[in-house]
Each structure stands twice: as C-alpha cells, then as structure tokens.
Coordinates of C-alpha atoms in Angstrom, one line a residue:
M1 CA 133.4 -50.5 -14.8
T2 CA 136.9 -51.7 -15.8
R3 CA 140.1 -49.7 -15.3
L4 CA 143.5 -50.5 -16.6
N5 CA 146.7 -49.0 -15.3
F6 CA 149.8 -49.3 -17.4
L7 CA 152.4 -50.3 -14.8
G8 CA 155.2 -50.5 -17.4
T9 CA 155.4 -49.6 -21.1
G10 CA 159.0 -50.3 -22.1
T11 CA 160.7 -53.0 -24.0
S12 CA 162.7 -55.9 -22.4
Q13 CA 165.5 -53.5 -21.6
G14 CA 163.3 -50.7 -20.3
I15 CA 164.0 -47.0 -20.8
P16 CA 166.6 -45.7 -20.1
I17 CA 168.7 -48.5 -21.4
I18 CA 171.9 -49.1 -19.3
G19 CA 174.7 -47.1 -20.8
C20 CA 172.7 -45.4 -23.5
Q21 CA 173.0 -41.6 -24.0
C22 CA 170.4 -41.1 -26.7
P23 CA 167.8 -38.2 -26.4
V24 CA 165.1 -40.6 -25.1
C25 CA 167.3 -42.4 -22.5
T26 CA 168.6 -39.0 -21.2
S27 CA 165.2 -37.3 -21.3
K28 CA 164.0 -35.5 -18.2
D29 CA 160.4 -36.1 -19.0
S30 CA 158.9 -38.7 -16.7
H31 CA 156.8 -40.1 -19.6
D32 CA 160.1 -41.3 -21.1
K33 CA 161.0 -43.4 -18.0
R34 CA 159.6 -46.8 -18.9
T35 CA 159.8 -50.0 -16.9
R36 CA 159.1 -53.4 -18.4
S37 CA 155.6 -54.0 -19.8
A38 CA 152.9 -54.9 -17.4
A39 CA 149.3 -53.8 -16.5
L40 CA 147.0 -53.8 -13.6
V41 CA 143.3 -54.4 -14.2
E42 CA 140.5 -53.6 -11.8
T43 CA 137.2 -55.1 -12.8
G44 CA 134.1 -56.3 -10.9
G45 CA 135.9 -55.8 -7.6
L46 CA 138.9 -57.9 -8.6
T47 CA 142.5 -56.8 -9.0
I48 CA 144.3 -58.6 -11.8
L49 CA 147.9 -58.2 -12.8
I50 CA 149.0 -58.9 -16.4
D51 CA 152.6 -60.1 -16.4
A52 CA 155.2 -59.9 -13.6
G53 CA 158.5 -58.9 -15.1
P54 CA 161.8 -57.9 -13.5
D55 CA 160.2 -54.6 -12.4
F56 CA 157.3 -56.3 -10.5
R57 CA 158.4 -55.2 -7.1
T58 CA 159.0 -51.5 -8.1
Q59 CA 155.6 -51.4 -9.9
M60 CA 153.7 -52.9 -7.0
L61 CA 155.3 -50.4 -4.6
A62 CA 154.7 -47.4 -6.9
R63 CA 151.0 -48.4 -7.3
G64 CA 150.6 -49.3 -3.6
V65 CA 149.2 -52.8 -4.4
R66 CA 148.5 -54.9 -1.3
H67 CA 146.4 -57.6 -2.8
L68 CA 146.1 -59.5 -6.1
D69 CA 143.3 -61.8 -7.1
A70 CA 145.2 -63.2 -10.1
I71 CA 148.3 -62.8 -12.3
L72 CA 147.7 -63.5 -16.0
L73 CA 150.8 -64.3 -18.1
T74 CA 150.9 -63.5 -21.8
H75 CA 153.9 -65.7 -22.5
N76 CA 157.1 -67.0 -20.9
H77 CA 159.7 -64.5 -21.8
K78 CA 161.8 -63.2 -18.8
D79 CA 160.7 -59.6 -19.2
H80 CA 157.2 -60.9 -18.4
T81 CA 157.8 -63.5 -15.8
G82 CA 161.1 -62.5 -14.1
G83 CA 159.5 -61.0 -11.0
L84 CA 157.4 -63.9 -9.9
D85 CA 159.6 -64.8 -7.0
D86 CA 158.6 -61.5 -5.4
V87 CA 155.0 -62.6 -4.9
R88 CA 156.5 -64.0 -1.6
S89 CA 155.7 -60.7 0.0
L90 CA 152.0 -61.1 -0.9
N91 CA 152.0 -64.7 0.4
Y92 CA 153.1 -63.4 3.7
T93 CA 150.9 -60.3 4.0
D94 CA 147.8 -61.7 2.3
R95 CA 148.3 -65.2 3.7
K96 CA 147.3 -66.6 0.3
A97 CA 148.9 -68.5 -2.5
V98 CA 149.0 -66.3 -5.6
E99 CA 146.7 -67.4 -8.4
I100 CA 148.5 -67.6 -11.7
Y101 CA 146.8 -68.1 -15.0
C102 CA 148.9 -69.2 -18.0
E103 CA 149.2 -71.7 -20.9
E104 CA 150.9 -75.1 -20.7
P105 CA 154.1 -74.0 -22.4
V106 CA 154.4 -71.1 -19.9
L107 CA 154.0 -73.5 -17.0
K108 CA 156.7 -75.7 -18.4
S109 CA 159.0 -72.7 -18.5
L110 CA 158.2 -71.7 -15.0
K111 CA 159.0 -75.2 -13.7
T112 CA 162.4 -74.8 -15.2
E113 CA 163.1 -71.2 -14.2
Y114 CA 161.6 -71.6 -10.7
S115 CA 162.3 -75.3 -10.1
Y116 CA 162.6 -74.6 -6.4
A117 CA 159.0 -73.5 -6.2
F118 CA 157.8 -76.8 -7.6
A119 CA 160.2 -79.1 -5.7
E120 CA 158.7 -81.9 -3.6
H121 CA 160.6 -80.6 -0.6
K122 CA 160.6 -76.9 -1.2
Y123 CA 163.1 -74.5 0.2
P124 CA 161.4 -72.6 3.1
G125 CA 160.1 -69.3 1.9
S126 CA 159.7 -70.3 -1.8
P127 CA 156.9 -68.5 -3.6
E128 CA 153.5 -70.0 -3.2
W129 CA 151.5 -70.3 -6.4
H130 CA 148.3 -71.9 -7.6
V131 CA 148.6 -72.3 -11.4
H132 CA 145.4 -72.4 -13.5
L133 CA 145.9 -73.6 -17.1
I134 CA 144.2 -71.6 -19.8
D135 CA 144.1 -71.6 -23.6
D136 CA 142.4 -69.3 -26.2
R137 CA 139.0 -70.0 -24.8
P138 CA 137.3 -67.6 -22.3
F139 CA 137.9 -68.5 -18.7
R140 CA 136.7 -67.4 -15.3
I141 CA 138.8 -65.7 -12.5
W142 CA 137.6 -65.9 -8.9
D143 CA 138.5 -63.5 -6.2
N144 CA 141.3 -64.6 -3.9
L145 CA 139.7 -63.5 -0.7
R146 CA 138.5 -66.9 0.7
G147 CA 139.9 -70.4 0.9
G148 CA 142.9 -71.7 2.8
Q149 CA 145.0 -69.4 4.9
L150 CA 148.7 -69.7 4.6
E151 CA 150.6 -69.9 7.9
W152 CA 154.4 -69.6 8.1
V153 CA 156.3 -72.1 10.3
H154 CA 159.7 -70.7 11.1
D155 CA 162.5 -72.4 9.2
V156 CA 160.1 -74.9 7.7
G157 CA 157.8 -73.1 5.3
Y158 CA 154.2 -72.4 4.5
F159 CA 151.3 -74.6 5.5
F160 CA 147.5 -74.4 5.0
R161 CA 145.4 -74.2 8.2
Q162 CA 142.5 -76.7 8.0
E163 CA 139.1 -76.3 9.6
D164 CA 140.1 -78.9 12.3
G165 CA 143.1 -76.8 13.1
S166 CA 145.6 -79.1 11.5
L167 CA 148.4 -77.8 9.1
V168 CA 148.8 -79.3 5.6
P169 CA 151.9 -78.5 3.5
S170 CA 151.3 -76.4 0.5
D171 CA 151.8 -77.9 -2.9
N172 CA 151.7 -75.2 -5.6
A173 CA 148.7 -76.9 -7.2
V174 CA 148.1 -76.9 -10.9
T175 CA 144.5 -77.1 -12.2
K176 CA 142.5 -76.2 -15.3
A177 CA 140.9 -72.7 -15.1
D178 CA 137.1 -72.7 -14.9
K179 CA 135.3 -72.0 -18.2
A180 CA 133.6 -68.6 -18.6
E181 CA 129.9 -68.6 -18.5
S182 CA 129.5 -65.0 -19.6
P183 CA 132.6 -63.9 -21.5
G184 CA 133.5 -60.3 -20.8
A185 CA 131.2 -60.0 -17.9
T186 CA 131.7 -59.8 -14.1
G187 CA 129.5 -60.9 -11.2
E188 CA 129.1 -62.7 -7.9
K189 CA 128.2 -66.3 -7.2
D190 CA 127.9 -68.0 -3.8
G191 CA 129.4 -64.9 -2.1
R192 CA 132.5 -64.8 -4.4
L193 CA 133.3 -62.3 -7.1
W194 CA 134.2 -63.4 -10.6
A195 CA 135.3 -62.0 -13.9
D196 CA 135.1 -63.9 -17.3
V197 CA 138.1 -63.0 -19.4
I198 CA 138.3 -63.2 -23.2
P199 CA 141.8 -64.3 -24.4
I200 CA 143.1 -63.0 -27.7
R201 CA 145.4 -65.2 -29.7
G202 CA 148.4 -63.7 -31.4
Y203 CA 152.0 -64.6 -32.3
H204 CA 155.3 -63.3 -31.1
D205 CA 157.3 -64.3 -34.1
K206 CA 156.2 -68.0 -34.2
M207 CA 155.4 -68.2 -30.4
P208 CA 151.7 -68.3 -29.5
V209 CA 151.0 -65.6 -27.0
L210 CA 147.8 -64.2 -25.4
G211 CA 146.2 -60.8 -25.0
F212 CA 143.2 -60.3 -22.8
R213 CA 139.9 -58.4 -23.0
F214 CA 138.0 -57.2 -19.9
G215 CA 134.8 -55.3 -20.5
D216 CA 135.5 -52.7 -23.2
I217 CA 139.3 -52.7 -22.6
A218 CA 141.8 -55.1 -24.3
Y219 CA 145.5 -55.4 -23.5
I220 CA 147.8 -56.8 -26.2
T221 CA 151.6 -56.9 -26.0
D222 CA 154.5 -58.8 -27.6
M223 CA 152.7 -59.7 -30.9
S224 CA 154.0 -59.5 -34.4
S225 CA 150.8 -61.0 -36.0
L226 CA 147.1 -61.0 -35.0
P227 CA 144.9 -63.3 -37.0
E228 CA 141.8 -61.7 -38.5
S229 CA 139.8 -64.5 -36.8
E230 CA 140.5 -62.7 -33.5
F231 CA 139.1 -59.3 -34.7
P232 CA 135.5 -60.1 -33.6
K233 CA 136.8 -60.3 -30.0
L234 CA 138.0 -56.7 -30.3
K235 CA 134.8 -55.0 -31.5
G236 CA 133.4 -52.0 -29.6
L237 CA 136.5 -51.3 -27.6
K238 CA 136.9 -48.0 -25.8
H239 CA 140.6 -48.7 -25.1
L240 CA 143.1 -51.0 -26.8
S241 CA 146.8 -51.5 -26.2
L242 CA 149.1 -52.6 -28.9
N243 CA 152.8 -53.2 -28.9
T244 CA 155.4 -51.6 -31.2
V245 CA 159.2 -51.3 -30.8
G246 CA 160.2 -49.2 -33.8
Y247 CA 159.7 -47.9 -37.3
K248 CA 161.4 -50.9 -39.1
P249 CA 159.8 -54.3 -39.5
H250 CA 160.6 -56.6 -36.6
H251 CA 160.4 -60.4 -36.4
S252 CA 158.5 -60.5 -33.1
H253 CA 156.8 -57.1 -32.7
F254 CA 154.6 -54.9 -34.7
S255 CA 156.3 -52.0 -36.5
L256 CA 154.7 -48.6 -36.2
D257 CA 153.2 -48.9 -39.7
E258 CA 151.7 -52.3 -38.8
V259 CA 150.3 -51.1 -35.5
L260 CA 148.7 -48.0 -37.2
E261 CA 147.1 -50.3 -39.8
L262 CA 145.8 -52.5 -37.0
A263 CA 144.4 -49.6 -35.1
G264 CA 142.5 -48.4 -38.1
L265 CA 141.1 -51.9 -38.8
I266 CA 140.0 -52.6 -35.2
G267 CA 138.6 -49.1 -34.6
A268 CA 138.9 -48.8 -30.9
E269 CA 138.0 -45.3 -29.6
N270 CA 141.5 -45.1 -28.1
T271 CA 144.6 -47.1 -29.0
W272 CA 147.6 -46.9 -26.6
L273 CA 151.0 -48.1 -27.7
T274 CA 153.1 -50.0 -25.3
H275 CA 156.4 -52.1 -25.2
L276 CA 158.0 -49.0 -26.7
S277 CA 161.8 -48.7 -27.4
H278 CA 164.1 -45.7 -27.6
A279 CA 163.9 -45.9 -31.4
F280 CA 160.9 -43.5 -31.1
P281 CA 161.4 -39.8 -30.3
V282 CA 160.7 -38.3 -26.9
H283 CA 157.1 -38.5 -25.6
E284 CA 155.9 -35.1 -26.7
K285 CA 157.4 -35.3 -30.2
F286 CA 156.1 -38.9 -30.6
C287 CA 152.5 -37.7 -29.7
E288 CA 152.8 -35.0 -32.4
D289 CA 154.0 -37.5 -34.9
L290 CA 151.2 -40.0 -34.2
R291 CA 148.5 -37.3 -34.5
R292 CA 149.9 -36.3 -37.9
L293 CA 150.2 -39.9 -39.1
C294 CA 146.6 -40.6 -38.0
R295 CA 145.3 -37.6 -40.0
E296 CA 147.3 -38.6 -43.1
R297 CA 146.0 -42.2 -42.9
G298 CA 142.4 -41.2 -42.2
I299 CA 142.4 -42.9 -38.7
N300 CA 139.6 -41.1 -36.9
S301 CA 140.3 -42.6 -33.4
S302 CA 143.1 -41.6 -31.1
V303 CA 146.4 -43.4 -31.3
L304 CA 149.0 -42.3 -28.7
P305 CA 151.9 -43.7 -26.6
A306 CA 151.0 -45.1 -23.2
W307 CA 153.3 -44.3 -20.3
D308 CA 154.0 -45.8 -16.9
G309 CA 151.1 -44.8 -14.6
L310 CA 148.5 -44.0 -17.3
T311 CA 145.1 -45.2 -16.2
V312 CA 142.2 -45.7 -18.6
S313 CA 138.6 -46.7 -17.9
D314 CA 135.7 -48.0 -20.0
N315 CA 133.1 -46.0 -17.9

C-alpha cells in the first residue's frame, strides 16, 4: 500500500499571501491555509519526502515526522529546496546523513545556495546530506536505517563512527542512484527495504522537472507541459496530483483548462490539484465549480483541490 500526504498545496508565496486582503487570503476555512507545495509518501515501509521548501520545518512538526528515508527534489526553485538546511535536526536525532535524490542541475544549484554544506572544511553543524543523482529513468530508494552512524563532536562537527571505533569526517557524498529492477514496486533485499520509483518528465516553462509515481499514486507539481510520451507511466492511477495556479494561461504552470484536459486524458480515478494560488475561489466554492466543469466536459473521474493535510491511499 502507498499513502501520500499533501504537506503543502500552495504556490511559492503560500496562502495567505503577506499583505493580501482577498476573500481567499482572509478565509477562516482551514482548507484555504496553504503552505508551499510538498508531499510525504509512505510506501513499502519507507518514508519519502517530495521537496523541502521554506515551510519544511512547520510541515515536519505538523505531521510529527521523526525519520526520513529519502528526500526527492522535483527541481531547484527555492519554494522546493529552501528548507533543506533544517534537515540538521534529523541528522542529530536520527544520527544519519539525509539521503537526497535529484538531477544534476539541481545539485549544481544546491552547491551554490548551500555552499557551506559542500565546503572542504565545513562549518560545524552544517547539514549532512548524501546526494544521489537521478534522471528520467526509474531508480531505487533504500531505507535509511542502516549504515554509518553520525556522531557529533562539540565545536568540530559530524563524524561517522567506524567498526573499529575510529571517527571519519563526513563528506556529503555524491553518487549515482541505483537503477530500479522492478519499477513501481517495493520489497526487501539483504534485510533492507527498497522502493523503485518511476520519474515523470515534464517542463516548468523550459526547465526540465520531475514528477514521481509510487504504486498507483503519482505526484506532479510545477509543470506547464507534459509530453504525451510520459502518459504510459500514468496509466491505471488511483490518485494523481497536478498543478495549476489560475484560470489564465501561465508560462510555467498549467492553467485550469489545461489541467482539466490533462485529467480527462490521463483518466486517474482521482485527480487532486496542488500548487494553488488565491486566484481561485475559496475551497468550498472551488469544489462546486470543479464538479460542474467536470460534468460539462464529460470527465467521469473526480477532480478536486487538494489541501494541506489531505492523505490519499492506493489501497
């Protein structure tokens, strides 16, 4: 069974937007309070985060997350990577480096934005990451329960305790992710749990970005185009998330018309809209509008706005 929790469903500014007095930003409905887009996936015994934006800390506390096996990054924009420094808390409590899976351009951006985390002589207390490079081919995630234990040396930094008792400085290693052997499946090998993830290639304006499929759930955000060649990866879904920021065409996000057309073409049982802006009406009215639009367009599946805290399952 795979479960996906929408940790955040708002645009890069979140909702409410600072200073805005529109009906959505001043709504008392909790469904209209949206942090920056992110999701938590539980599959095959693994806990996987998709994107760690500026609200990462708040989202982890709200969900009570104490352990992550991996963080997958869809792309390198700040509203999806701006919270990565806060993994330091997990480094300390879990005594593990955090496993990050991303594409080469995203890593290049991280090395610029978080240069102190990759420095030869790191500032004590810098976040500890292991980066696994991925592309649009299926890849394998392993659990982060075994391996080297981080130990904190006061005023010096983190080290890995070796079997002989010695301490070796951490290095924020960068490696290529393992190839998937059974795309979309989960299992256990040599006492370790694994999940084989299917990436979905799309474009955020002209920027290549990734969505991800786990079991019969797929999470897509920050796309303005999705090649038809990717549609076979999205067959037979129970739940699909798609992004939209408004009614008008947008250079880097699907418009509502585009997202409804996509929902009809892909045919998931349930399509959940995320990365929503205050251009849409309040939650209850938006739900009513979407049901009407689906009837008018002959879309037989459900298309509704997601909200922070919504959990869906493919069981």
